[in-house]
Structure formats: structure tokens, C-alpha cells
PDB file of C-alpha atoms in Angstrom:
ATOM      1  CA  ALA J   1      25.189  79.487 -74.895  1.00 63.00           C
ATOM      2  CA  GLU J   2      27.164  82.946 -74.968  1.00 76.00           C
ATOM      3  CA  ARG J   3      28.563  82.246 -71.252  1.00 82.00           C
ATOM      4  CA  THR J   4      28.990  78.263 -71.048  1.00 85.00           C
ATOM      5  CA  ALA J   5      30.239  75.620 -73.252  1.00 86.00           C
ATOM      6  CA  LEU J   6      27.395  73.461 -71.639  1.00 87.00           C
ATOM      7  CA  THR J   7      24.242  72.401 -73.949  1.00 88.00           C
ATOM      8  CA  PRO J   8      20.826  73.758 -72.769  1.00 87.00           C
ATOM      9  CA  ARG J   9      19.833  70.027 -72.178  1.00 88.00           C
ATOM     10  CA  ASP J  10      22.905  69.403 -69.703  1.00 89.00           C
ATOM     11  CA  LEU J  11      21.877  72.541 -68.030  1.00 84.00           C
ATOM     12  CA  LEU J  12      18.412  71.421 -67.635  1.00 83.00           C
ATOM     13  CA  ALA J  13      19.678  68.064 -66.427  1.00 87.00           C
ATOM     14  CA  GLY J  14      21.397  69.743 -63.576  1.00 86.00           C
ATOM     15  CA  ALA J  15      24.842  69.989 -65.240  1.00 89.00           C
ATOM     16  CA  VAL J  16      27.021  73.330 -63.716  1.00 90.00           C
ATOM     17  CA  ASP J  17      29.703  75.033 -65.280  1.00 89.00           C
ATOM     18  CA  VAL J  18      32.006  75.331 -62.289  1.00 89.00           C
ATOM     19  CA  ALA J  19      34.508  78.061 -63.843  1.00 88.00           C
ATOM     20  CA  TRP J  20      31.536  80.051 -64.658  1.00 90.00           C
ATOM     21  CA  PHE J  21      30.178  80.094 -61.496  1.00 91.00           C
ATOM     22  CA  HIS J  22      33.330  81.258 -59.999  1.00 91.00           C
ATOM     23  CA  ARG J  23      33.559  83.989 -62.145  1.00 91.00           C
ATOM     24  CA  ALA J  24      30.268  85.037 -61.636  1.00 91.00           C
ATOM     25  CA  HIS J  25      30.942  84.975 -58.031  1.00 93.00           C
ATOM     26  CA  ALA J  26      33.918  86.807 -58.060  1.00 95.00           C
ATOM     27  CA  ALA J  27      32.600  89.772 -60.288  1.00 94.00           C
ATOM     28  CA  VAL J  28      29.329  89.884 -57.950  1.00 93.00           C
ATOM     29  CA  GLY J  29      31.327  89.698 -54.693  1.00 94.00           C
ATOM     30  CA  ALA J  30      30.602  88.080 -51.582  1.00 91.00           C
ATOM     31  CA  LYS J  31      28.849  90.945 -49.937  1.00 94.00           C
ATOM     32  CA  ARG J  32      26.499  91.202 -52.698  1.00 94.00           C
ATOM     33  CA  TRP J  33      25.724  87.598 -53.481  1.00 90.00           C
ATOM     34  CA  PRO J  34      22.976  87.171 -50.933  1.00 89.00           C
ATOM     35  CA  ALA J  35      20.937  89.914 -52.792  1.00 89.00           C
ATOM     36  CA  LEU J  36      21.631  87.973 -55.989  1.00 85.00           C
ATOM     37  CA  ASP J  37      20.002  84.685 -54.166  1.00 81.00           C
ATOM     38  CA  GLU J  38      17.130  86.794 -53.039  1.00 82.00           C
ATOM     39  CA  ALA J  39      16.141  87.717 -56.641  1.00 82.00           C
ATOM     40  CA  ALA J  40      16.921  84.402 -58.109  1.00 77.00           C
ATOM     41  CA  LYS J  41      13.245  83.433 -56.533  1.00 77.00           C
ATOM     42  CA  PHE J  42      11.779  86.146 -59.263  1.00 81.00           C
ATOM     43  CA  ALA J  43      14.239  84.966 -62.173  1.00 78.00           C
ATOM     44  CA  SER J  44      13.457  81.152 -62.128  1.00 73.00           C
ATOM     45  CA  MET J  45      10.841  78.809 -63.018  1.00 73.00           C
ATOM     46  CA  GLY J  46       9.281  76.471 -60.523  1.00 71.00           C
ATOM     47  CA  GLY J  47      11.811  75.283 -57.752  1.00 70.00           C
ATOM     48  CA  GLY J  48      14.849  76.679 -59.348  1.00 71.00           C
ATOM     49  CA  TYR J  49      14.601  79.378 -56.814  1.00 74.00           C
ATOM     50  CA  ARG J  50      15.610  76.921 -53.982  1.00 80.00           C
ATOM     51  CA  ARG J  51      18.041  75.028 -56.232  1.00 83.00           C
ATOM     52  CA  ALA J  52      20.158  78.176 -57.107  1.00 82.00           C
ATOM     53  CA  PRO J  53      21.241  79.069 -53.352  1.00 86.00           C
ATOM     54  CA  PHE J  54      21.615  75.289 -52.464  1.00 90.00           C
ATOM     55  CA  LEU J  55      24.076  74.922 -55.389  1.00 90.00           C
ATOM     56  CA  ALA J  56      25.760  78.240 -54.497  1.00 91.00           C
ATOM     57  CA  SER J  57      26.483  76.890 -50.968  1.00 93.00           C
ATOM     58  CA  VAL J  58      27.840  73.546 -52.357  1.00 95.00           C
ATOM     59  CA  LEU J  59      30.112  75.472 -54.865  1.00 94.00           C
ATOM     60  CA  LEU J  60      31.453  77.794 -52.452  1.00 94.00           C
ATOM     61  CA  GLY J  61      32.201  74.822 -49.858  1.00 94.00           C
ATOM     62  CA  LYS J  62      29.575  75.629 -47.245  1.00 95.00           C
ATOM     63  CA  ALA J  63      27.907  72.357 -47.412  1.00 96.00           C
ATOM     64  CA  LYS J  64      28.825  69.420 -45.601  1.00 96.00           C
ATOM     65  CA  ARG J  65      30.404  66.483 -47.682  1.00 95.00           C
ATOM     66  CA  SER J  66      29.155  63.791 -45.063  1.00 96.00           C
ATOM     67  CA  ALA J  67      25.773  65.152 -45.373  1.00 96.00           C
ATOM     68  CA  LEU J  68      25.829  65.345 -49.084  1.00 97.00           C
ATOM     69  CA  ILE J  69      26.751  61.524 -48.903  1.00 97.00           C
ATOM     70  CA  ALA J  70      24.533  60.283 -46.330  1.00 96.00           C
ATOM     71  CA  ASP J  71      21.496  62.084 -48.546  1.00 96.00           C
ATOM     72  CA  ILE J  72      22.645  60.027 -51.541  1.00 96.00           C
ATOM     73  CA  LYS J  73      23.255  56.703 -49.531  1.00 96.00           C
ATOM     74  CA  LYS J  74      20.165  56.995 -47.404  1.00 96.00           C
ATOM     75  CA  LYS J  75      17.545  58.948 -49.371  1.00 96.00           C
ATOM     76  CA  HIS J  76      18.851  58.652 -52.804  1.00 95.00           C
ATOM     77  CA  LEU J  77      18.308  62.301 -53.561  1.00 94.00           C
ATOM     78  CA  LYS J  78      19.044  63.250 -57.108  1.00 95.00           C
ATOM     79  CA  GLU J  79      19.542  66.827 -56.673  1.00 94.00           C
ATOM     80  CA  THR J  80      22.117  65.885 -54.061  1.00 96.00           C
ATOM     81  CA  VAL J  81      23.820  63.377 -56.261  1.00 97.00           C
ATOM     82  CA  ARG J  82      24.204  65.994 -59.320  1.00 95.00           C
ATOM     83  CA  ALA J  83      25.697  68.564 -56.497  1.00 96.00           C
ATOM     84  CA  LEU J  84      28.358  65.964 -54.822  1.00 96.00           C
ATOM     85  CA  GLY J  85      30.556  66.572 -57.604  1.00 94.00           C
ATOM     86  CA  LEU J  86      30.568  70.363 -57.328  1.00 96.00           C
ATOM     87  CA  LEU J  87      32.064  70.644 -53.694  1.00 95.00           C
ATOM     88  CA  PRO J  88      35.213  71.865 -53.845  1.00 95.00           C
ATOM     89  CA  LEU J  89      37.966  69.101 -53.703  1.00 94.00           C
ATOM     90  CA  ALA J  90      40.598  68.550 -50.949  1.00 91.00           C
ATOM     91  CA  THR J  91      43.937  69.996 -51.592  1.00 88.00           C
ATOM     92  CA  ASP J  92      47.299  68.281 -51.796  1.00 86.00           C
ATOM     93  CA  ALA J  93      47.518  65.056 -50.687  1.00 86.00           C
ATOM     94  CA  GLY J  94      44.009  64.268 -50.057  1.00 91.00           C
ATOM     95  CA  ARG J  95      42.732  65.299 -53.508  1.00 93.00           C
ATOM     96  CA  ALA J  96      43.122  61.896 -55.157  1.00 91.00           C
ATOM     97  CA  LYS J  97      41.792  60.304 -52.327  1.00 93.00           C
ATOM     98  CA  ASP J  98      38.580  62.456 -52.210  1.00 95.00           C
ATOM     99  CA  LEU J  99      38.019  62.013 -56.123  1.00 95.00           C
ATOM    100  CA  ALA J 100      38.197  58.420 -55.572  1.00 94.00           C
ATOM    101  CA  GLU J 101      35.658  58.521 -52.723  1.00 96.00           C
ATOM    102  CA  ARG J 102      33.367  60.456 -54.302  1.00 97.00           C
ATOM    103  CA  TYR J 103      33.621  58.744 -57.452  1.00 96.00           C
ATOM    104  CA  LYS J 104      32.808  55.555 -55.895  1.00 96.00           C
ATOM    105  CA  VAL J 105      29.826  56.974 -54.140  1.00 97.00           C
ATOM    106  CA  LEU J 106      28.390  58.085 -57.465  1.00 97.00           C
ATOM    107  CA  GLN J 107      29.134  55.054 -58.938  1.00 96.00           C
ATOM    108  CA  ASP J 108      27.294  53.036 -56.386  1.00 97.00           C
ATOM    109  CA  TYR J 109      24.480  55.473 -57.035  1.00 97.00           C
ATOM    110  CA  HIS J 110      24.509  54.871 -60.893  1.00 97.00           C
ATOM    111  CA  ARG J 111      24.456  50.981 -59.909  1.00 97.00           C
ATOM    112  CA  TYR J 112      21.262  51.589 -57.952  1.00 97.00           C
ATOM    113  CA  ALA J 113      19.496  53.629 -60.090  1.00 97.00           C
ATOM    114  CA  ARG J 114      19.787  51.305 -63.277  1.00 96.00           C
ATOM    115  CA  GLY J 115      18.057  48.802 -60.880  1.00 96.00           C
ATOM    116  CA  LEU J 116      15.117  51.260 -60.711  1.00 96.00           C
ATOM    117  CA  SER J 117      11.687  50.465 -62.395  1.00 96.00           C
ATOM    118  CA  ALA J 118      11.118  52.162 -65.672  1.00 94.00           C
ATOM    119  CA  MET J 119       9.201  54.728 -64.525  1.00 95.00           C
ATOM    120  CA  SER J 120      12.107  56.146 -62.473  1.00 93.00           C
ATOM    121  CA  ARG J 121      15.416  54.815 -63.893  1.00 96.00           C
ATOM    122  CA  GLU J 122      16.015  57.211 -66.744  1.00 96.00           C
ATOM    123  CA  ASP J 123      15.927  60.315 -64.452  1.00 95.00           C
ATOM    124  CA  ALA J 124      17.980  58.796 -61.714  1.00 96.00           C
ATOM    125  CA  VAL J 125      20.661  57.443 -64.234  1.00 96.00           C
ATOM    126  CA  ARG J 126      20.736  60.751 -65.831  1.00 96.00           C
ATOM    127  CA  SER J 127      21.503  62.283 -62.626  1.00 96.00           C
ATOM    128  CA  ALA J 128      24.210  59.720 -61.637  1.00 96.00           C
ATOM    129  CA  GLU J 129      25.712  60.718 -65.110  1.00 96.00           C
ATOM    130  CA  VAL J 130      25.434  64.681 -64.566  1.00 95.00           C
ATOM    131  CA  GLY J 131      27.183  64.278 -61.199  1.00 96.00           C
ATOM    132  CA  ILE J 132      30.006  62.410 -62.492  1.00 96.00           C
ATOM    133  CA  ALA J 133      30.320  64.930 -65.065  1.00 95.00           C
ATOM    134  CA  ASN J 134      30.089  67.868 -62.585  1.00 95.00           C
ATOM    135  CA  LEU J 135      32.987  65.907 -60.314  1.00 96.00           C
ATOM    136  CA  SER J 136      34.647  65.849 -63.594  1.00 95.00           C
ATOM    137  CA  ARG J 137      34.420  69.437 -64.621  1.00 92.00           C
ATOM    138  CA  THR J 138      35.360  70.470 -60.508  1.00 93.00           C
ATOM    139  CA  ALA J 139      38.344  68.011 -60.947  1.00 93.00           C
ATOM    140  CA  GLY J 140      39.414  69.951 -64.300  1.00 91.00           C
ATOM    141  CA  TYR J 141      39.185  67.239 -66.601  1.00 92.00           C
ATOM    142  CA  PRO J 142      38.562  68.305 -70.130  1.00 86.00           C
ATOM    143  CA  ASP J 143      35.632  65.754 -70.130  1.00 89.00           C
ATOM    144  CA  PRO J 144      33.661  63.053 -68.023  1.00 93.00           C
ATOM    145  CA  ILE J 145      34.846  59.768 -70.258  1.00 95.00           C
ATOM    146  CA  ARG J 146      38.513  60.744 -69.702  1.00 95.00           C
ATOM    147  CA  PHE J 147      37.846  61.418 -65.767  1.00 95.00           C
ATOM    148  CA  GLN J 148      36.171  57.917 -65.728  1.00 95.00           C
ATOM    149  CA  TRP J 149      38.844  55.991 -67.336  1.00 95.00           C
ATOM    150  CA  GLU J 150      41.327  57.614 -64.860  1.00 93.00           C
ATOM    151  CA  MET J 151      39.320  56.652 -61.841  1.00 94.00           C
ATOM    152  CA  GLU J 152      38.680  53.021 -62.953  1.00 92.00           C
ATOM    153  CA  ALA J 153      42.413  52.895 -63.823  1.00 91.00           C
ATOM    154  CA  ALA J 154      43.470  53.982 -60.485  1.00 88.00           C
ATOM    155  CA  ALA J 155      40.897  51.665 -58.616  1.00 86.00           C
ATOM    156  CA  CYS J 156      42.265  48.547 -60.534  1.00 86.00           C
ATOM    157  CA  ALA J 157      45.866  49.890 -60.462  1.00 82.00           C
ATOM    158  CA  ASP J 158      46.750  46.850 -57.870  1.00 78.00           C
ATOM    159  CA  LEU J 159      46.012  44.319 -60.545  1.00 79.00           C
ATOM    160  CA  LEU J 160      49.440  44.980 -61.805  1.00 78.00           C
ATOM    161  CA  LYS J 161      51.101  43.698 -58.831  1.00 77.00           C
ATOM    162  CA  GLY J 162      49.575  40.235 -60.024  1.00 72.00           C
ATOM    163  CA  ILE J 163      47.124  38.022 -58.434  1.00 69.00           C
ATOM    164  CA  SER J 164      47.893  37.399 -54.533  1.00 65.00           C
ATOM    165  CA  VAL J 165      47.085  33.989 -53.081  1.00 66.00           C
ATOM    166  CA  LYS J 166      46.271  33.949 -49.475  1.00 67.00           C
ATOM    167  CA  ALA J 167      47.110  30.788 -47.481  1.00 62.00           C
ATOM    168  CA  GLY J 168      44.751  29.343 -45.335  1.00 55.00           C
TER     169      GLY J 168
END
């Protein structure tokens, strides 16, 4: 609570404070970071020690975007859903397209998750919500709702031109 604005519930659900991670990584340094990864085995509960290096590789941009998306679409991996938003965004002109594509993948997963049985639906839907929240923090938005509004507005911007009727 002293180091991040995220709630303990959010942290347990898989939310990541992107700015805090980058501050911590800069303070430790790239040369000493592997030692911290190794120490995570002894400082975490359950499978957390495997999750920490995975999230670090995503946050540092070492993970492949296409591999993350493939794992979401084919295997429906909840950890990957939460991590997709943590991958650094494309720069300059590609940023808006990158954001829109990732948002669409996460929305598609959210749609899939809502159709699951009651036993697995809650965790899957929460993973989708955390993935979108992680993406909004990576993009620098103050909260996920504003991010979603902007993404939805951009997705339906063509409606401002009016209805186009195709002859045929």
C-alpha cells in the first residue's frame, strides 16, 4: 500500500503497477535484475515465483506480442490475458493501432469469458477486466473506464459519417 495505488485485491487478481515496476527496475539495474528474479523463488507464495519473471519479461518488452495474442486466442490463458496490456506499446503512429488491436483481443476474450459456465466464468471475466486495466495503465490513462470510453468511441467513429448503402 505504501508503494502503489493499487488495492491488495487488485494485486492478487493480477493487476500490475507499471510505473512502480519501471522505477524498481531502474533502481536495481539490468545487471542485477536476474538476481532479483532468482530471489523471487524464495519470497513468493505458490506459483508466484514463475509469474514474476514472466511479468518482468513482458514489462521489459522481451515477450513477443504475437505469442501472447496466440495464447489468448487458442489456449485462453488467463495469465496471458492479464499480461497483454503490460507489453510496451508501439511508438508514434503505430500506438493507436496497437492499442486498438490489443483492446479488441481483450474484449473478444471478455466476450468468451462471459459465455463460460458458472464455475469458471468469474475468474475469466476478472482476468479480462484486469487485462484491460493493465492496458489502460500502460497507455497512461487515469482509469480503465476512461480508456474503454476512448477505445469504444474510436471503434465507432465511422458512424459519424452516416450510413453507407451499398448498391447491389
